[in-house]
Short mmCIF file of C-alpha atoms and ligand atoms in Angstrom, two decimals:
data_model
loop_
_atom_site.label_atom_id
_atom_site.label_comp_id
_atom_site.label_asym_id
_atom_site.label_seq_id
_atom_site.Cartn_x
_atom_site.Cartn_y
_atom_site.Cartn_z
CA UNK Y 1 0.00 0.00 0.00
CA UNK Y 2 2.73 2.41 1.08
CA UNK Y 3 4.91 1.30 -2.34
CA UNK Y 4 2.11 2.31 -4.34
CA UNK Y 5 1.13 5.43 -2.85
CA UNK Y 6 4.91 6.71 -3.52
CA UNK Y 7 4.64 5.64 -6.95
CA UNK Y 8 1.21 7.57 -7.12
CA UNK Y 9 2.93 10.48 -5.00
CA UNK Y 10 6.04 10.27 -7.64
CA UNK Y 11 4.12 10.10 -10.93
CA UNK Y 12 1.51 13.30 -9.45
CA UNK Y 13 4.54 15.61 -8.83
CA UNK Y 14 5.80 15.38 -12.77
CA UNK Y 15 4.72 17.90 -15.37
CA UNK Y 16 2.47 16.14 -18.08
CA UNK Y 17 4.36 14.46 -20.30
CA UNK Y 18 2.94 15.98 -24.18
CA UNK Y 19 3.40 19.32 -22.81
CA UNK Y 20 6.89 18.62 -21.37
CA UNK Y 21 8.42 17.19 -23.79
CA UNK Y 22 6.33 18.99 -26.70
CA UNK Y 23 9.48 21.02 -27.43
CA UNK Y 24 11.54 18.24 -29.08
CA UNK Y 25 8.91 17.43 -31.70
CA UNK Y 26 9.85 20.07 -34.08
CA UNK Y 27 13.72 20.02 -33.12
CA UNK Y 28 13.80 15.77 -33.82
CA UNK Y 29 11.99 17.09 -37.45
CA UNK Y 30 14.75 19.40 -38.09
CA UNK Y 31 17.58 17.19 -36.92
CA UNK Y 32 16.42 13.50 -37.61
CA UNK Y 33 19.56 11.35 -38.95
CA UNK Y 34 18.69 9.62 -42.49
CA UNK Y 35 18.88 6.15 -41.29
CA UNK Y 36 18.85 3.04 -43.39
CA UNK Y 37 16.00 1.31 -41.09
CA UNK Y 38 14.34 4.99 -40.50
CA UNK Y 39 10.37 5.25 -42.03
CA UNK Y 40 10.00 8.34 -44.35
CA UNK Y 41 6.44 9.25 -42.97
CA UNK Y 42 6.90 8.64 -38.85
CA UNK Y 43 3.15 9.05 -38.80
CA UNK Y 44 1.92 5.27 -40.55
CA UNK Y 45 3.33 1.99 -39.86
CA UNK Y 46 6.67 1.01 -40.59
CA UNK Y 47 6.65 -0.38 -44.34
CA UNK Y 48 9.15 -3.02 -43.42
CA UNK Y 49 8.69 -4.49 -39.50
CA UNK Y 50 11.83 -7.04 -39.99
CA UNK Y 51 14.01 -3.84 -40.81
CA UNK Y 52 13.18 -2.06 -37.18
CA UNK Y 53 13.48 -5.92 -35.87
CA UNK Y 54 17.30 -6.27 -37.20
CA UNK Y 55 18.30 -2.93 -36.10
CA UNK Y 56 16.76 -2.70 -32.71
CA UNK Y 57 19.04 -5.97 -32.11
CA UNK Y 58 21.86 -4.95 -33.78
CA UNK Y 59 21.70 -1.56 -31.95
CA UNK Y 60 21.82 -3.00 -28.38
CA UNK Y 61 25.17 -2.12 -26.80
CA UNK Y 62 26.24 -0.75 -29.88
CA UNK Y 63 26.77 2.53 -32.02
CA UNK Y 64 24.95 3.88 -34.81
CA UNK Y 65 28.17 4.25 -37.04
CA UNK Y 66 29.12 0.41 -36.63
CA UNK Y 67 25.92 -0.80 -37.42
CA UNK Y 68 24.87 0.90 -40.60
CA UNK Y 69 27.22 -1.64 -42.86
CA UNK Y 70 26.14 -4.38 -40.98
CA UNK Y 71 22.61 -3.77 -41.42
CA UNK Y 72 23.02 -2.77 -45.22
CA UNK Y 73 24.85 -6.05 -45.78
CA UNK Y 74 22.40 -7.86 -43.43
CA UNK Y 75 19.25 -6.89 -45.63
CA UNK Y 76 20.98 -7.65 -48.50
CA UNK Y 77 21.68 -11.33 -47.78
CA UNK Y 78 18.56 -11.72 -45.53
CA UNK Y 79 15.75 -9.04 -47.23
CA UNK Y 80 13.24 -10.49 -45.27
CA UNK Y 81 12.07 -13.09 -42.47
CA UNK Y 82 11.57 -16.12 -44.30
CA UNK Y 83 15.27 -15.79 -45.98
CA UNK Y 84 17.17 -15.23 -42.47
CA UNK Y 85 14.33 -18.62 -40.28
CA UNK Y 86 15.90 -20.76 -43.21
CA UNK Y 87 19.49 -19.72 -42.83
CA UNK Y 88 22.04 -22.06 -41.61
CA UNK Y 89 23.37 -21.05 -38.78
CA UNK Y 90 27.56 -20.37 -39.33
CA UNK Y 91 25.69 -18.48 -42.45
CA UNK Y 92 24.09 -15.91 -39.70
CA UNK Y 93 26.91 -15.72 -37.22
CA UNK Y 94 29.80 -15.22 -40.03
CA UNK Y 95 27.20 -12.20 -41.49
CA UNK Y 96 27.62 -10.82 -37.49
CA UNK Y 97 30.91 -11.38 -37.24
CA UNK Y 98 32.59 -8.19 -35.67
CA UNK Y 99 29.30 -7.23 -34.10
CA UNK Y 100 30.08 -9.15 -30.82
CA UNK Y 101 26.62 -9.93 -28.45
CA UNK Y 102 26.14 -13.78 -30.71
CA UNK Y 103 23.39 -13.99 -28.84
CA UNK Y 104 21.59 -11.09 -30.52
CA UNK Y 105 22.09 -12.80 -33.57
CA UNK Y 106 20.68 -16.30 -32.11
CA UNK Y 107 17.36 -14.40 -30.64
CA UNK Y 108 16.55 -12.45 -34.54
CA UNK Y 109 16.87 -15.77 -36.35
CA UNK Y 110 14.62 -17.90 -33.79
CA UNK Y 111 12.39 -14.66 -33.48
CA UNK Y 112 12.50 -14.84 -37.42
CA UNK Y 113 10.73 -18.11 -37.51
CA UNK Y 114 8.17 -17.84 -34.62
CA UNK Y 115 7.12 -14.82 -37.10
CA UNK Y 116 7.02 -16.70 -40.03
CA UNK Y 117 5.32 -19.45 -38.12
CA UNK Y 118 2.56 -17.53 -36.27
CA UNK Y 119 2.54 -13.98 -37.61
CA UNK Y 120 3.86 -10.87 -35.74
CA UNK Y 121 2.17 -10.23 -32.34
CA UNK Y 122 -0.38 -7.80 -32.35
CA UNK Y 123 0.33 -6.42 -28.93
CA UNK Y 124 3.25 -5.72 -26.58
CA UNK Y 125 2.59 -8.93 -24.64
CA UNK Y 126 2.93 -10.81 -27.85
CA UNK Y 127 6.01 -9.21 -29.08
CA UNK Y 128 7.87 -9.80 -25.72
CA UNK Y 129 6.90 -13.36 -26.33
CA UNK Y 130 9.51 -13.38 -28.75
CA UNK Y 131 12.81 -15.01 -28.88
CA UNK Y 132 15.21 -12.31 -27.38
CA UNK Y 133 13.03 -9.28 -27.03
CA UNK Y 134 12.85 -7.96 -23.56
CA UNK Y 135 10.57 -5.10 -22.24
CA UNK Y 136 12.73 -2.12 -24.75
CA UNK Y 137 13.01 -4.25 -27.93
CA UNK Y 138 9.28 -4.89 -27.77
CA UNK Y 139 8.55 -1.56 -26.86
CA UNK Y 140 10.80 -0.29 -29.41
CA UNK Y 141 9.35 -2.60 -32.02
CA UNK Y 142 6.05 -1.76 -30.78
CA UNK Y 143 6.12 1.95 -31.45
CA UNK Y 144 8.53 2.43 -34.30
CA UNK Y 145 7.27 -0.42 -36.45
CA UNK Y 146 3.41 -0.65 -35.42
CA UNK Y 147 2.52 2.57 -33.82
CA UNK Y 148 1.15 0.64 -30.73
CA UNK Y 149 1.91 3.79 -28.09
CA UNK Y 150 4.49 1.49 -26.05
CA UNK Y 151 7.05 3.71 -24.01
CA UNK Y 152 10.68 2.05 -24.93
CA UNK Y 153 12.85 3.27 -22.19
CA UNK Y 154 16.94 2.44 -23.38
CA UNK Y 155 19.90 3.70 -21.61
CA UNK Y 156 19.62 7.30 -23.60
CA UNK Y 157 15.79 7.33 -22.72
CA UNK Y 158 16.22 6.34 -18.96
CA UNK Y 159 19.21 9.16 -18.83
CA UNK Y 160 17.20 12.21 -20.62
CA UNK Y 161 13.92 11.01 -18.70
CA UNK Y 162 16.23 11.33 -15.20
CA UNK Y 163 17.28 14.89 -16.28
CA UNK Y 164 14.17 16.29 -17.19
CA UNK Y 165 11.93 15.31 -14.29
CA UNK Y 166 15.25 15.54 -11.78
CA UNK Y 167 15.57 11.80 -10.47
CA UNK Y 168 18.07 11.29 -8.04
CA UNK Y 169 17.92 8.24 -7.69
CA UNK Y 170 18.77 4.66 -10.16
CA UNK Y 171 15.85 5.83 -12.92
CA UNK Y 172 15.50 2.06 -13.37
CA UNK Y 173 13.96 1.38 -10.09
CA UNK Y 174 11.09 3.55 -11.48
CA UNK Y 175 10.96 2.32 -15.13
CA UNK Y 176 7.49 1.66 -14.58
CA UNK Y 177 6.15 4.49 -13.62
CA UNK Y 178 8.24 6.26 -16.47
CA UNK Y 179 6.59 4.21 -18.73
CA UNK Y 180 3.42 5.23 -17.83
CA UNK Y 181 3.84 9.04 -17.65
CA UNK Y 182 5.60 8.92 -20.95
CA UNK Y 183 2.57 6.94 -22.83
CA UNK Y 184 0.96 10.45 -23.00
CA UNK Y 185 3.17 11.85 -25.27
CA UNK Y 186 3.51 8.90 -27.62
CA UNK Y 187 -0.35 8.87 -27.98
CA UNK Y 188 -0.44 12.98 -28.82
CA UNK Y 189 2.55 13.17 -30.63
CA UNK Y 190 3.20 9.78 -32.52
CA UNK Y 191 4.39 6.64 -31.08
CA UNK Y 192 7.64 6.18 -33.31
CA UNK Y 193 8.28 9.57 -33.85
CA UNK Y 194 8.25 10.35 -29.91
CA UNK Y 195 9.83 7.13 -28.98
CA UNK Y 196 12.82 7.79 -31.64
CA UNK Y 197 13.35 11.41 -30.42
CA UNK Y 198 13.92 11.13 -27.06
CA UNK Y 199 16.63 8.57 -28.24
CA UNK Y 200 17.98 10.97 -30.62
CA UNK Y 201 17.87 13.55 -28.19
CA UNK Y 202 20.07 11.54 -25.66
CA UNK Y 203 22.63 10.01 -28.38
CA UNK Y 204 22.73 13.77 -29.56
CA UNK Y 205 22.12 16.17 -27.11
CA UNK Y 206 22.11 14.92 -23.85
CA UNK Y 207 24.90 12.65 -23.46
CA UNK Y 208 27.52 11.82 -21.26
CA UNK Y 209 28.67 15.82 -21.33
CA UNK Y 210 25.01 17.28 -22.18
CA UNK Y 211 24.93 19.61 -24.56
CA UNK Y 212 22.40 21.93 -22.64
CA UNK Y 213 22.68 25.36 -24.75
CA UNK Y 214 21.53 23.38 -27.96
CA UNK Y 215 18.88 21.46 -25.80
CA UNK Y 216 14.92 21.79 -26.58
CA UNK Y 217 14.25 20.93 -23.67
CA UNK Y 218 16.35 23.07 -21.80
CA UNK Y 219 13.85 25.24 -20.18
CA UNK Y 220 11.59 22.36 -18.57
CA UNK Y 221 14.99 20.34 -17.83
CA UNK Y 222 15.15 19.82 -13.74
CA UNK Y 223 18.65 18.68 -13.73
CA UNK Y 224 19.68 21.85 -15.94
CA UNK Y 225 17.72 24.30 -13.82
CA UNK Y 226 18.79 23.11 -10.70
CA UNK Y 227 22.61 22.79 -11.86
CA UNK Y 228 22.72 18.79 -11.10
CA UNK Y 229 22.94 17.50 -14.71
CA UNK Y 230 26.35 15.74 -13.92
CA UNK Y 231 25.15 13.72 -11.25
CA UNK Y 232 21.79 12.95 -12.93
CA UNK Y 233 21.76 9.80 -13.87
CA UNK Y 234 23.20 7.93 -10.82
CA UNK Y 235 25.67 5.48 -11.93
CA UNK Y 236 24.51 1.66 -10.86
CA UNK Y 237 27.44 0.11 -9.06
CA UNK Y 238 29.55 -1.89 -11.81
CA UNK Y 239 30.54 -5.57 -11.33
CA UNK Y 240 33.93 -6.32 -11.26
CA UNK Y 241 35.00 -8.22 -14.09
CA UNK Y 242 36.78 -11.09 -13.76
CA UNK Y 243 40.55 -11.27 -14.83
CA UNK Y 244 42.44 -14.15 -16.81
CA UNK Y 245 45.14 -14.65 -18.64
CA UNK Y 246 45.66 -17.13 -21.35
CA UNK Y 247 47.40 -18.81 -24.45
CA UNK Y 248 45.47 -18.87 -27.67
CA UNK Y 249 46.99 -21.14 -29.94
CA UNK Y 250 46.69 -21.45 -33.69
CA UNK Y 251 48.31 -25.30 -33.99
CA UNK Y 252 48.96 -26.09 -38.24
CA UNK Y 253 49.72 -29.23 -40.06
CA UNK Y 254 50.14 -29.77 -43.90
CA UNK Y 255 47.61 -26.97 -44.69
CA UNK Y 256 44.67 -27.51 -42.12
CA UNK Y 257 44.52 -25.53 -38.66
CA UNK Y 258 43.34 -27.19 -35.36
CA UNK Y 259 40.12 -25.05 -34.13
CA UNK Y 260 36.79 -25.76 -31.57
CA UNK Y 261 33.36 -25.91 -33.71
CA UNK Y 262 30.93 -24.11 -32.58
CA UNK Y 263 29.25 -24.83 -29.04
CA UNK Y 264 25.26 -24.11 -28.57
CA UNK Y 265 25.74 -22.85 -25.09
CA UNK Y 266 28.43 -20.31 -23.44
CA UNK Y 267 30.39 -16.80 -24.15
CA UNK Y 268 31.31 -17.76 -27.43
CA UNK Y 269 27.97 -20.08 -28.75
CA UNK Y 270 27.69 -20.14 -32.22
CA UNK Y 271 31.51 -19.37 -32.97
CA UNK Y 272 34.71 -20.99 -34.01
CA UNK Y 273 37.64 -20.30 -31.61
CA UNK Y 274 40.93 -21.54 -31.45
CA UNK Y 275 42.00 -23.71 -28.80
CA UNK Y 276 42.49 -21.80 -25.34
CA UNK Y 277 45.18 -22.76 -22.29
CA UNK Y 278 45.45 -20.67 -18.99
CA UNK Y 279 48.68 -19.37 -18.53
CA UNK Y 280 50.25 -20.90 -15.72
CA UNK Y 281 53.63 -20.66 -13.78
CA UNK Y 282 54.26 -24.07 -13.17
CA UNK Y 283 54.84 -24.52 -17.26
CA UNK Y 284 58.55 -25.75 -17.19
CA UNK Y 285 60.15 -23.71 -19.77
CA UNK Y 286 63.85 -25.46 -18.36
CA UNK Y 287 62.55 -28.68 -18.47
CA UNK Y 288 60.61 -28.23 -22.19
CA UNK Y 289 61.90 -30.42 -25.29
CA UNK Y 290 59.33 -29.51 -27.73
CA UNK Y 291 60.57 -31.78 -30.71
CA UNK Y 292 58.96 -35.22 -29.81
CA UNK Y 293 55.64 -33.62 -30.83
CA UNK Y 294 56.97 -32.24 -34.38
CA UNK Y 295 57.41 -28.63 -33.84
CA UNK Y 296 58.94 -27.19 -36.55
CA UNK Y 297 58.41 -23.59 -35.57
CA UNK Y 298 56.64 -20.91 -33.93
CA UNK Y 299 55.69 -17.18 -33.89
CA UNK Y 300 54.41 -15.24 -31.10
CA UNK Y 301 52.68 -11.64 -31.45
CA UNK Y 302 52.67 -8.97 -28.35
CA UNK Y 303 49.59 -9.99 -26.32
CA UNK Y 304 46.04 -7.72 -26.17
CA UNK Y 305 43.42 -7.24 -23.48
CA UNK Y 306 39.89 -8.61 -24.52
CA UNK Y 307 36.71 -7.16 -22.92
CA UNK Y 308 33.79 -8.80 -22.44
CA UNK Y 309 31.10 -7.33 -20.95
CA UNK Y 310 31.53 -9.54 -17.50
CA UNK Y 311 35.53 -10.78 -18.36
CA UNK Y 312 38.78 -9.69 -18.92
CA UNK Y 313 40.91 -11.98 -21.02
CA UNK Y 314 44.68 -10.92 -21.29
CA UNK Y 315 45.71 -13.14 -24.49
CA UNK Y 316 49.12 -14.50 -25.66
CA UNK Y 317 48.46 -15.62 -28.91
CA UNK Y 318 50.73 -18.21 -30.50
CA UNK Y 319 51.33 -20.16 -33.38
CA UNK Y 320 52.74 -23.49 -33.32
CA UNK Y 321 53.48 -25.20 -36.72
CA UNK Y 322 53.63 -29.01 -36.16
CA UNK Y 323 55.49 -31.82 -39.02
CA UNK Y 324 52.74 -34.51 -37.30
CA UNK Y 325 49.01 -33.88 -35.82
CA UNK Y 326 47.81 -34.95 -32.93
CA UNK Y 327 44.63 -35.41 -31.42
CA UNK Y 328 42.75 -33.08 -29.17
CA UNK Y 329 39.40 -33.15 -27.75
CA UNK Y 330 36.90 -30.82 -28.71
CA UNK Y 331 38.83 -29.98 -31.47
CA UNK Y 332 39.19 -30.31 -35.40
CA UNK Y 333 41.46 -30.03 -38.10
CA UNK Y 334 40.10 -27.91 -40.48
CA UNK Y 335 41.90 -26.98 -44.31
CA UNK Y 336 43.24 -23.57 -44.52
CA UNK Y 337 40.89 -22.90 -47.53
CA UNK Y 338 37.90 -22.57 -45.26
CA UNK Y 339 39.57 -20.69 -42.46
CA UNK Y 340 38.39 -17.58 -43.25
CA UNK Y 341 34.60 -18.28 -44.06
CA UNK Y 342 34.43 -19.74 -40.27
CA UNK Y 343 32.59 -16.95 -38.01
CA UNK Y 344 34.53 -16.55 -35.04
CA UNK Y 345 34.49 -13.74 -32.23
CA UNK Y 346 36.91 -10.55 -32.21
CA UNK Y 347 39.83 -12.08 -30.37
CA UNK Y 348 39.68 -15.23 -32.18
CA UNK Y 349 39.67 -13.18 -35.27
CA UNK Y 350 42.65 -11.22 -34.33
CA UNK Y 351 44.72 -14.01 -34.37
CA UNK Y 352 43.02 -15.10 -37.84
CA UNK Y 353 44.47 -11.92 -39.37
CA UNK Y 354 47.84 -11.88 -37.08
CA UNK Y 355 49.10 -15.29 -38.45
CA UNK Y 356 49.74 -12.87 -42.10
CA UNK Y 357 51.12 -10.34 -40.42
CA UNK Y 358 55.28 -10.61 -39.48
CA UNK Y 359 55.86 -12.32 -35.46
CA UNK Y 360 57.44 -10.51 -32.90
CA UNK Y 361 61.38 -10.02 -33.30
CA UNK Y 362 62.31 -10.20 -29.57
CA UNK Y 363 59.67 -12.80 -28.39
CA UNK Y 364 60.58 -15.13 -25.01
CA UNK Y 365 60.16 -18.29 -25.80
CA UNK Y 366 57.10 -19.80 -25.17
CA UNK Y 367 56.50 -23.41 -22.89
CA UNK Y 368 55.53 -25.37 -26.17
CA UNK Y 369 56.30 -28.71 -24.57
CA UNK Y 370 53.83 -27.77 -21.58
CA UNK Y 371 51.45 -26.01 -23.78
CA UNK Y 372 51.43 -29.37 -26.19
CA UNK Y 373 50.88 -31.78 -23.48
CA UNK Y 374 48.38 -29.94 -21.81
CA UNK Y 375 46.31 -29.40 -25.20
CA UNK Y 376 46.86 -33.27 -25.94
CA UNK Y 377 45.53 -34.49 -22.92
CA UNK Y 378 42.63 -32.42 -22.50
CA UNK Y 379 43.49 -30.13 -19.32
S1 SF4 C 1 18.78 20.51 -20.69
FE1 SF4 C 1 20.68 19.39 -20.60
S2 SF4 C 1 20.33 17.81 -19.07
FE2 SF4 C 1 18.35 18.62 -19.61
S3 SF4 C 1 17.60 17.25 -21.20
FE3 SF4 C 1 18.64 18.93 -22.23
S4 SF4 C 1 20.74 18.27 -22.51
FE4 SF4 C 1 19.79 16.92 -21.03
#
């Protein structure tokens, strides 16, 4: 009783929301990107529902810039649902290669096909139903592509939303009572165009370092008026990514490489990766005599930091060219020819393209006899 009272009392002390944020309609008209999955008239339905599908997911977590080619090249290999729910799927990760977030990739296709199966959803309920879209991709999908007046709240939303009505506290914790205060103004002044320019306004306008001077909403703006915009939103507490450090190892034989096919489950589902070892001290490097396993040489490049959103991976990537194979589980030998059409993630790619460039001069010399044994038997 008391929880919804404060939600009552919270909603009750913000301005209306059409007359608020009534001053961006004419600025998002003047400034309004061309964008390659943008309707022409913002006032019908979207002529092309897949095209706001693929770029809602292929803008989560990512920039506007990066995605354009993706999408471009996206439409023109899939132009539609049926061509992406019949594509295989190395076909659909290699086309998202570089794009990172697999997953997003996974949810379109399987979203793909429970459209072509059943239809698109008519209502939010139904479009959250769908592989991979949570409360904003619906919402998103919702008002850009069907008009359905469906507040989707995104990190730029959630931030402009916090300065405007002067939330102090983690804008989240009231997404629902955003949503409903906003659903006013996407009812009087157009679902997608309202939805798309509060977005616009916060990847333009009122970003990290707000651009308040150039800001239609500058006069109504809480934060601005009361001089708090840099605190406004509160940063959420970040998780502390865990830290490893490993070998990544790009093993050759006559003219076929040693990679992992692609799992269904875990940080890299859907990809090819090279084989992976920790990097441990208690590799002999004294006690190594690589040449019983056929080593006929190696190359080493200077090692890279990879980010994941949870992980940090410090990788020492190595290549090991061997006169006899071996076996090693999990693992395949796979002919040079095809090495490059096999999707893998950023870091495995980086060692795709380092094994053409020229090896580090001055390299240490790696524990191959450690490194082999431990691939060999599994560990
Ligand atoms: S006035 Fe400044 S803080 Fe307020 S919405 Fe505009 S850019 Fe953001």
């Amino acid at each position: 009783m008391l929880l919804i009272l404060y939600r009552e009392n919270l909603r009750m002390s913000w301005p209306d929301s059409a007359e608020l944020l009534a001053p961006i309609v004419p600025w998002f008209t003047a400034v309004c990107r061309e964008l390659p999955w943008r309707a022409q008239d913002l006032d019908r339905l979207h002529p092309d529902p897949y095209a706001v599908l693929v770029s809602e997911q292929m803008l989560q977590q990512t920039q506007v810039s990066t995605v354009i080619p993706y999408f471009q090249r996206w439409m023109n290999r899939y132009p539609d649902l049926g061509s992406l729910a019949i594509a295989s799927s190395d076909e659909i990760h290699k086309s998202w290669e570089g794009l990172g977030y697999y997953r997003r990739v996974r949810n379109l296709q399987s979203a793909a096909q429970a459209i072509v199966q059943h239809n698109w959803p008519r209502d939010l309920k139904g479009l959250m139903q769908l592989p991979g879209l949570g409360p904003y991709t619906a919402a998103a999908v919702a008002s850009i592509a069907f008009q359905l007046p469906e507040p989707a709240l995104d990190g730029n939303a959630f931030r402009v939303l916090a300065r405007i009505l002067g939330i102090a506290s983690d804008p989240k914790k009231a997404g629902n009572e955003l949503r409903t205060w906003l659903k006013p103004a996407l009812q009087t002044h157009g679902p997608s165009r309202m939805t798309q320019a509060v977005m616009e306004l916060g990847a333009m306008v009122c970003g990290s370092n707000p651009k308040c001077s150039e800001c239609p909403l500058a006069v109504g703006c809480q934060a601005h008026r009361q001089g708090v915009v840099q605190s406004i939103p509160m940063r959420a507490t970040r998780i502390k990514p865990t830290e490893v450090e490993l070998w990544l190892l790009a093993v050759q034989f006559q003219h076929h490489w040693l990679v992992r096919p692609p799992t269904e489950k875990g940080l890299l589902a859907g990809l090819w990766s090279w084989p992976t070892l920790a990097v441990e001290t208690t590799d002999d490097l004294a006690a190594e005599n690589p040449h019983p396993y056929g080593l006929i040489h190696w190359r080493s490049w200077p090692s890279w930091t990879q980010i994941y959103s949870h992980r940090r991976e410090k990788v020492q990537p190595l290549a090991l060219e061997m006169a006899a194979s071996f076996e090693c589980a999990g693992c395949v030998w796979e002919d040079e020819n095809s090495l490059q059409a096999l999707a893998m993630g950023r870091r495995d790619q980086q060692l795709r393209e380092q094994l053409s460039t020229s090896p580090s001069k001055k390299a240490e010399a790696p524990p191959i006899a450690g490194l082999l044994n431990r691939l060999i038997a599994g560990s």
